[in-house]
Tab-separated table of C-alpha atoms in Angstrom:
chain	number	residue	atom	x	y	z
A	1088	MET	CA	-23.090	134.054	208.419
A	1089	MET	CA	-21.275	134.279	205.092
A	1090	LEU	CA	-18.982	136.986	206.480
A	1091	ARG	CA	-18.186	134.908	209.554
A	1092	ARG	CA	-17.491	131.855	207.392
A	1093	SER	CA	-15.131	133.868	205.188
A	1094	LEU	CA	-13.323	135.237	208.238
A	1095	TYR	CA	-12.760	131.725	209.585
A	1096	PHE	CA	-11.254	130.597	206.286
A	1097	ILE	CA	-8.995	133.662	206.072
A	1098	LEU	CA	-7.886	133.218	209.687
A	1099	ALA	CA	-7.173	129.518	209.154
A	1100	LEU	CA	-5.164	130.261	206.012
A	1101	LEU	CA	-3.128	132.982	207.738
A	1102	LEU	CA	-2.397	130.709	210.695
A	1103	ILE	CA	-1.322	127.903	208.346
A	1104	LEU	CA	1.112	130.278	206.631
A	1105	MET	CA	2.461	131.561	209.949
A	1106	VAL	CA	2.938	128.101	211.434
A	1107	GLY	CA	4.412	126.923	208.131
A	1108	VAL	CA	7.070	129.646	208.199
A	1109	LEU	CA	7.898	128.787	211.813
A	1110	GLY	CA	8.141	125.126	210.835
A	1111	LEU	CA	10.614	125.933	208.067
A	1112	GLN	CA	12.811	127.717	210.600
A	1113	VAL	CA	13.058	124.788	213.036
A	1114	GLY	CA	15.411	121.868	212.455
A	1115	SER	CA	18.931	120.619	213.053
A	1116	PHE	CA	19.933	124.259	212.547
A	1117	ASP	CA	17.710	127.318	212.843
A	1118	THR	CA	17.146	129.661	209.903
A	1119	ASP	CA	15.592	133.087	209.596
A	1120	THR	CA	12.759	134.261	207.346
A	1121	ALA	CA	15.135	135.865	204.845
A	1122	ALA	CA	16.930	132.548	204.292
A	1123	ILE	CA	13.588	130.809	203.737
A	1124	PHE	CA	12.439	133.243	201.066
A	1125	ASN	CA	15.867	133.131	199.464
A	1126	ALA	CA	15.703	129.325	199.277
A	1127	LEU	CA	12.183	129.378	197.819
A	1128	PHE	CA	12.758	132.013	195.149
A	1129	ASN	CA	16.529	131.827	194.512
A	1130	TYR	CA	17.288	128.145	195.017
A	1131	ASP	CA	20.925	127.096	194.887
A	1132	SER	CA	21.428	123.316	194.818
A	1133	SER	CA	24.941	123.678	196.257
A	1134	ASN	CA	23.655	125.549	199.308
A	1135	THR	CA	23.006	123.094	202.164
A	1136	THR	CA	20.571	125.477	203.854
A	1137	HIS	CA	18.530	125.791	200.659
A	1138	PHE	CA	18.544	122.008	200.228
A	1139	ALA	CA	17.371	121.417	203.810
A	1140	ILE	CA	14.532	123.925	203.485
A	1141	LEU	CA	13.280	122.809	200.076
A	1142	HIS	CA	13.829	119.049	200.230
A	1143	LEU	CA	13.573	118.182	203.922
A	1144	ARG	CA	11.467	120.720	205.798
A	1145	LEU	CA	9.006	121.859	203.118
A	1146	PRO	CA	7.808	118.361	202.069
A	1147	ARG	CA	7.457	117.509	205.764
A	1148	LEU	CA	5.225	120.533	206.330
A	1149	ILE	CA	3.089	119.886	203.250
A	1150	LEU	CA	2.688	116.200	204.142
A	1151	ALA	CA	1.662	117.128	207.701
A	1152	LEU	CA	-0.841	119.626	206.309
A	1153	VAL	CA	-2.350	117.079	203.894
A	1154	VAL	CA	-2.468	114.217	206.415
A	1155	GLY	CA	-4.068	116.415	209.074
A	1156	ALA	CA	-6.654	117.655	206.587
A	1157	SER	CA	-7.334	114.077	205.418
A	1158	LEU	CA	-7.872	112.639	208.905
A	1159	ALA	CA	-10.104	115.539	209.977
A	1160	PHE	CA	-12.128	115.257	206.761
A	1161	CYS	CA	-12.610	111.503	207.237
A	1162	GLY	CA	-13.571	111.995	210.870
A	1163	TYR	CA	-16.287	114.433	209.850
A	1164	LEU	CA	-17.644	111.945	207.292
A	1165	MET	CA	-17.658	109.083	209.807
A	1166	GLN	CA	-19.457	111.112	212.471
A	1167	ALA	CA	-22.101	112.169	209.968
A	1168	MET	CA	-22.533	108.634	208.671
A	1169	VAL	CA	-23.186	107.000	212.053
A	1170	ASN	CA	-24.703	110.132	213.614
A	1171	ASN	CA	-22.314	109.902	216.546
A	1172	GLY	CA	-19.682	112.403	217.631
A	1173	LEU	CA	-17.346	109.696	218.968
A	1174	ALA	CA	-16.723	108.103	215.562
A	1175	ASP	CA	-13.536	108.430	213.539
A	1176	PRO	CA	-11.702	106.309	210.913
A	1177	TYR	CA	-9.781	104.363	213.543
A	1178	LEU	CA	-12.949	102.942	215.087
A	1179	LEU	CA	-13.809	101.236	211.795
A	1180	GLY	CA	-10.441	99.530	211.557
A	1181	THR	CA	-9.620	101.487	208.394
A	1182	ALA	CA	-6.428	102.948	209.835
A	1183	SER	CA	-5.411	99.611	211.374
A	1184	GLY	CA	-5.864	97.869	208.033
A	1185	ALA	CA	-3.755	100.505	206.320
A	1186	SER	CA	-1.077	100.053	208.987
A	1187	LEU	CA	-1.001	96.291	208.437
A	1188	GLY	CA	-0.642	96.716	204.682
A	1189	ALA	CA	2.225	99.186	205.062
A	1190	VAL	CA	4.003	97.081	207.716
A	1191	ILE	CA	3.954	94.052	205.389
A	1192	VAL	CA	6.022	96.092	202.936
A	1193	PHE	CA	8.302	97.630	205.555
A	1194	PHE	CA	9.208	94.194	206.943
A	1195	GLY	CA	10.270	92.985	203.516
A	1196	PHE	CA	7.496	90.518	202.702
A	1197	VAL	CA	7.232	92.296	199.352
A	1198	PRO	CA	9.663	94.707	197.640
A	1199	ILE	CA	9.560	98.337	198.768
A	1200	ALA	CA	9.084	99.406	195.145
A	1201	VAL	CA	8.224	97.733	191.837
A	1202	ALA	CA	8.756	99.391	188.444
A	1203	GLY	CA	9.369	102.701	190.198
A	1204	VAL	CA	6.103	102.479	192.170
A	1205	TYR	CA	6.492	102.986	195.934
A	1206	LEU	CA	4.435	100.104	197.366
A	1207	PRO	CA	3.621	101.050	201.004
A	1208	PRO	CA	0.720	103.351	199.961
A	1209	VAL	CA	-0.587	100.675	197.589
A	1210	PHE	CA	-0.588	97.954	200.248
A	1211	ALA	CA	-1.923	100.386	202.859
A	1212	LEU	CA	-4.832	101.189	200.573
A	1213	ALA	CA	-5.465	97.468	200.000
A	1214	GLY	CA	-5.350	96.803	203.747
A	1215	ALA	CA	-7.717	99.696	204.479
A	1216	PHE	CA	-10.179	98.438	201.864
A	1217	LEU	CA	-10.014	94.826	203.046
A	1218	VAL	CA	-10.513	95.547	206.748
A	1219	THR	CA	-13.244	98.114	206.071
A	1220	LEU	CA	-15.038	95.638	203.802
A	1221	VAL	CA	-14.981	92.956	206.511
A	1222	VAL	CA	-16.252	95.460	209.091
A	1223	VAL	CA	-19.055	96.511	206.766
A	1224	MET	CA	-20.017	92.877	206.171
A	1225	LEU	CA	-20.192	92.337	209.944
A	1226	GLY	CA	-22.228	95.537	210.375
A	1227	TYR	CA	-24.595	94.752	207.502
A	1228	ARG	CA	-28.029	93.355	208.274
A	1229	LYS	CA	-31.265	93.198	206.307
A	1230	ARG	CA	-29.721	94.971	203.313
A	1231	GLN	CA	-28.602	97.972	205.315
A	1232	ILE	CA	-25.706	99.118	207.472
A	1233	ILE	CA	-26.462	99.234	211.204
A	1234	PRO	CA	-24.263	102.052	212.606
A	1235	ALA	CA	-23.985	100.695	216.168
A	1236	GLN	CA	-23.155	97.191	214.933
A	1237	LEU	CA	-20.686	98.694	212.475
A	1238	LEU	CA	-18.816	100.531	215.230
A	1239	LEU	CA	-18.623	97.447	217.465
A	1240	ALA	CA	-17.336	95.333	214.581
A	1241	GLY	CA	-14.791	98.031	213.760
A	1242	ILE	CA	-13.460	98.178	217.321
A	1243	ALA	CA	-13.140	94.379	217.493
A	1244	LEU	CA	-11.443	93.966	214.120
A	1245	SER	CA	-9.201	96.960	214.727
A	1246	SER	CA	-7.946	95.294	217.911
A	1247	LEU	CA	-7.280	92.061	216.016
A	1248	VAL	CA	-5.362	93.809	213.224
A	1249	THR	CA	-3.356	95.838	215.737
A	1250	ALA	CA	-2.419	92.568	217.436
A	1251	LEU	CA	-1.234	91.181	214.076
A	1252	VAL	CA	0.930	94.266	213.536
A	1253	GLY	CA	2.359	93.775	217.028
A	1254	LEU	CA	3.064	90.105	216.285
A	1255	LEU	CA	4.940	90.959	213.072
A	1256	THR	CA	6.933	93.556	214.990
A	1257	PHE	CA	7.784	91.080	217.754
A	1258	LEU	CA	8.924	88.413	215.275
A	1259	SER	CA	11.103	90.809	213.285
A	1260	ASP	CA	14.742	89.713	213.059
A	1261	SER	CA	16.021	93.054	211.771
A	1262	GLU	CA	16.849	95.691	214.360
A	1263	GLY	CA	16.877	98.430	211.711
A	1264	LYS	CA	13.450	97.481	210.338
A	1265	LEU	CA	12.079	97.092	213.857
A	1266	ARG	CA	13.209	100.558	214.907
A	1267	SER	CA	11.788	102.040	211.719
A	1268	VAL	CA	8.395	100.358	212.089
A	1269	VAL	CA	8.067	101.109	215.802
A	1270	PHE	CA	8.746	104.794	215.185
A	1271	TRP	CA	6.432	104.820	212.159
A	1272	SER	CA	3.653	103.053	214.112
A	1273	MET	CA	3.441	106.042	216.458
A	1274	GLY	CA	3.064	108.479	213.559
A	1275	SER	CA	5.918	110.468	212.083
A	1276	PHE	CA	6.773	112.865	209.259
A	1277	GLU	CA	10.524	112.471	209.686
A	1278	ARG	CA	10.902	110.553	206.407
A	1279	ALA	CA	8.677	112.864	204.382
A	1280	SER	CA	9.754	113.488	200.812
A	1281	TRP	CA	8.303	114.999	197.671
A	1282	ASP	CA	7.625	111.473	196.360
A	1283	MET	CA	5.158	110.834	199.194
A	1284	VAL	CA	3.078	113.994	198.903
A	1285	PRO	CA	1.104	113.275	195.671
A	1286	TYR	CA	-0.613	110.120	197.015
A	1287	PRO	CA	-2.558	111.569	199.979
A	1288	ALA	CA	-2.911	114.972	198.281
A	1289	ALA	CA	-4.646	113.513	195.216
A	1290	ALA	CA	-6.917	111.349	197.387
A	1291	LEU	CA	-7.927	114.325	199.541
A	1292	LEU	CA	-8.545	116.631	196.584
A	1293	GLY	CA	-10.708	114.032	194.849
A	1294	ALA	CA	-12.705	113.435	198.030
A	1295	LEU	CA	-13.279	117.163	198.591
A	1296	LEU	CA	-14.550	117.551	195.022
A	1297	LEU	CA	-16.819	114.513	195.393
A	1298	PHE	CA	-18.396	115.664	198.635
A	1299	ALA	CA	-18.967	119.160	197.333
A	1300	PHE	CA	-22.021	117.439	195.807
A	1301	TYR	CA	-22.851	115.378	198.909
A	1302	GLN	CA	-22.921	118.088	201.594
A	1303	LYS	CA	-26.730	118.190	201.565
A	1304	GLN	CA	-26.965	114.420	202.029
A	1305	LEU	CA	-24.518	114.576	204.951
A	1306	ASN	CA	-26.568	117.236	206.705
A	1307	ILE	CA	-29.807	115.307	206.236
A	1308	LEU	CA	-28.174	112.137	207.616
A	1309	LEU	CA	-27.836	113.988	210.924
A	1310	LEU	CA	-31.625	113.938	211.181
A	1311	GLY	CA	-31.611	110.160	211.526
A	1312	GLU	CA	-32.038	107.322	209.040
A	1313	GLU	CA	-35.842	107.271	208.915
A	1314	ARG	CA	-36.225	111.007	208.407
A	1315	ALA	CA	-33.426	111.042	205.832
A	1316	GLN	CA	-35.177	108.322	203.817
A	1317	ALA	CA	-38.463	110.197	204.098
A	1318	LEU	CA	-36.740	113.248	202.592
A	1319	GLY	CA	-35.602	111.226	199.595
A	1320	ILE	CA	-31.999	110.481	200.569
A	1321	GLN	CA	-30.573	107.134	199.476
A	1322	VAL	CA	-29.092	106.363	202.899
A	1323	ALA	CA	-27.450	103.051	201.990
A	1324	GLN	CA	-25.870	104.463	198.842
A	1325	THR	CA	-24.575	107.534	200.671
A	1326	ARG	CA	-23.015	105.377	203.399
A	1327	TRP	CA	-21.245	103.217	200.812
A	1328	VAL	CA	-19.831	106.344	199.188
A	1329	ILE	CA	-18.619	107.561	202.593
A	1330	LEU	CA	-17.032	104.211	203.455
A	1331	GLY	CA	-15.225	103.992	200.120
A	1332	THR	CA	-13.962	107.557	200.401
A	1333	VAL	CA	-12.782	107.133	204.000
A	1334	SER	CA	-10.931	103.935	203.067
A	1335	VAL	CA	-9.043	105.597	200.222
A	1336	VAL	CA	-8.192	108.865	201.976
A	1337	THR	CA	-7.273	107.237	205.304
A	1338	GLY	CA	-5.289	104.509	203.561
A	1339	PHE	CA	-3.007	106.952	201.780
A	1340	ALA	CA	-2.665	109.179	204.853
A	1341	VAL	CA	-1.658	106.292	207.125
A	1342	ALA	CA	0.727	104.830	204.535
A	1343	THR	CA	2.755	108.032	204.367
A	1344	SER	CA	2.719	109.092	208.023
A	1345	GLY	CA	1.764	106.101	210.135
A	1346	PRO	CA	-1.362	105.937	212.300
A	1347	ILE	CA	-2.077	109.255	214.047
A	1348	GLY	CA	-5.035	109.222	216.384
A	1349	PHE	CA	-7.669	111.689	217.582
A	1350	VAL	CA	-7.409	114.211	214.730
A	1351	GLY	CA	-10.580	112.823	213.166
A	1352	LEU	CA	-12.296	112.978	216.550
A	1353	ILE	CA	-11.373	116.502	217.677
A	1354	ILE	CA	-11.459	118.673	214.561
A	1355	PRO	CA	-15.038	117.922	213.369
A	1356	HIS	CA	-16.322	119.084	216.764
A	1357	VAL	CA	-14.304	122.290	216.494
A	1358	THR	CA	-15.698	122.881	212.994
A	1359	ARG	CA	-19.309	122.354	214.032
A	1360	GLY	CA	-18.722	124.639	217.011
A	1361	LEU	CA	-17.665	127.410	214.615
A	1362	LEU	CA	-20.153	126.943	211.745
A	1363	GLY	CA	-22.931	124.839	213.250
A	1364	ALA	CA	-23.839	121.214	212.540
A	1365	THR	CA	-25.111	121.862	209.014
A	1366	GLY	CA	-22.815	124.586	207.691
A	1367	ARG	CA	-22.357	124.469	203.917
A	1368	SER	CA	-18.592	124.896	204.194
A	1369	ASN	CA	-18.055	122.521	207.097
A	1370	LEU	CA	-16.070	119.894	205.213
A	1371	LEU	CA	-13.661	122.368	203.663
A	1372	LEU	CA	-13.097	124.291	206.898
A	1373	CYS	CA	-12.676	120.988	208.735
A	1374	ALA	CA	-9.861	120.078	206.327
A	1375	PHE	CA	-8.208	123.490	206.823
A	1376	ILE	CA	-8.354	123.252	210.615
A	1377	GLY	CA	-7.156	119.638	210.552
A	1378	GLY	CA	-4.121	120.648	208.512
A	1379	LEU	CA	-3.406	123.558	210.856
A	1380	PHE	CA	-3.724	121.310	213.915
A	1381	MET	CA	-1.258	118.793	212.467
A	1382	LEU	CA	1.230	121.549	211.585
A	1383	LEU	CA	1.045	122.810	215.169
A	1384	CYS	CA	1.535	119.298	216.574
A	1385	ASP	CA	4.521	118.685	214.286
A	1386	LEU	CA	6.083	122.035	215.246
A	1387	LEU	CA	5.523	121.311	218.943
A	1388	SER	CA	7.077	117.852	218.600
A	1389	ARG	CA	10.251	119.302	217.058
A	1390	ILE	CA	10.510	122.044	219.671
A	1391	ILE	CA	10.201	119.511	222.512
A	1392	TYR	CA	12.586	116.955	220.996
A	1393	PRO	CA	14.767	118.490	218.267
A	1394	PRO	CA	15.577	117.972	215.484
A	1395	ALA	CA	13.502	114.937	214.389
A	1396	GLY	CA	10.711	115.537	216.892
A	1397	LEU	CA	8.594	113.246	219.018
A	1398	PRO	CA	6.241	110.832	217.235
A	1399	ILE	CA	3.161	112.831	216.267
A	1400	GLY	CA	0.798	110.250	217.728
A	1401	ILE	CA	2.128	111.068	221.193
A	1402	ILE	CA	1.391	114.772	220.763
A	1403	THR	CA	-2.124	114.263	219.373
A	1404	SER	CA	-2.921	111.817	222.191
A	1405	PHE	CA	-2.159	114.468	224.797
A	1406	PHE	CA	-4.870	116.593	223.186
A	1407	GLY	CA	-7.208	113.785	222.186
A	1408	VAL	CA	-7.594	111.768	225.378
A	1409	PRO	CA	-8.810	114.703	227.534
A	1410	PHE	CA	-11.117	115.758	224.704
A	1411	PHE	CA	-12.553	112.234	224.477
A	1412	VAL	CA	-13.197	112.180	228.227
A	1413	TYR	CA	-14.828	115.615	227.953
A	1414	LEU	CA	-17.202	114.306	225.281
A	1415	LEU	CA	-18.124	111.319	227.423
A	1416	PHE	CA	-19.025	113.525	230.380
A	1417	LYS	CA	-20.816	116.033	228.195
A	1418	LYS	CA	-23.082	113.214	226.921
A	1419	ASN	CA	-24.353	115.068	223.840
A	1420	TYR	CA	-22.180	113.458	221.192
A	1421	ASN	CA	-25.254	112.080	219.441
A	1422	PHE	CA	-26.421	114.745	216.976
A	1423	LYS	CA	-30.017	115.927	217.095
A	1424	GLY	CA	-32.070	116.677	214.077
């Protein structure tokens, strides 16, 4: 098992590197591998090819990798928390709340930056926290979170917040802002920059370190609430930790890329298919595969519609909707202990 796990990680890493190199070659003008290595190790600021590779394409690839890993990681946490394979951060309204917070900044209700601090991630995080908190309050009964009630509240509030985002978009009097927000609302890495990368990367790294100590609790949660409590797991406390982590990681991911659906639904199932439901390295491999999946989707979007690419949400939906229907017909998305 350890050998197989190591092979999966090595394969995922190699594929990430291969897709990354291909991604650096695709753009408004194509480049070869030699030019890429020359730009990385012998950078010349006056060379337009070097500038495009290092300051346009590379941050885009790294942001796609981090966002994909973040959404897959959060999807795995959500599915473990509610013991249901159809859960992901979007069902709890977390992503919708983050979208609302970011749109408020993009439409000029507050400055885009204050004292050198780029505000969309800050407001996205606040929106994710606020909406998630309301959903939790609606799903909270008798001093505990009821997973089914939580999901229903999340779907309802997510629809309401999405309607508010649509209303702000409809009332916008700026064609430039409207075009920007509409494109962003479908998910995009076109405006990626080095300034954006640290926010979601730091959130993801912190979450991975935190849940290195919570993997056992996650696996026991799959046995059901009563059995988990009988085995000494503080179920309520663990769920609060999951909710807080998902809010932070999803908030930063959505603020930098826009809402991108289905990654958190698909990738956890792929991970469990490879390592089993209770693999010790599931969370880390899930993040790796999520990053790889997003890199592939971004590359495919730019090949189909060069150079900027189609909105990523369109590409992931083409994969996600059939997968969702497959899960519904399979009827075994509830985990068994």
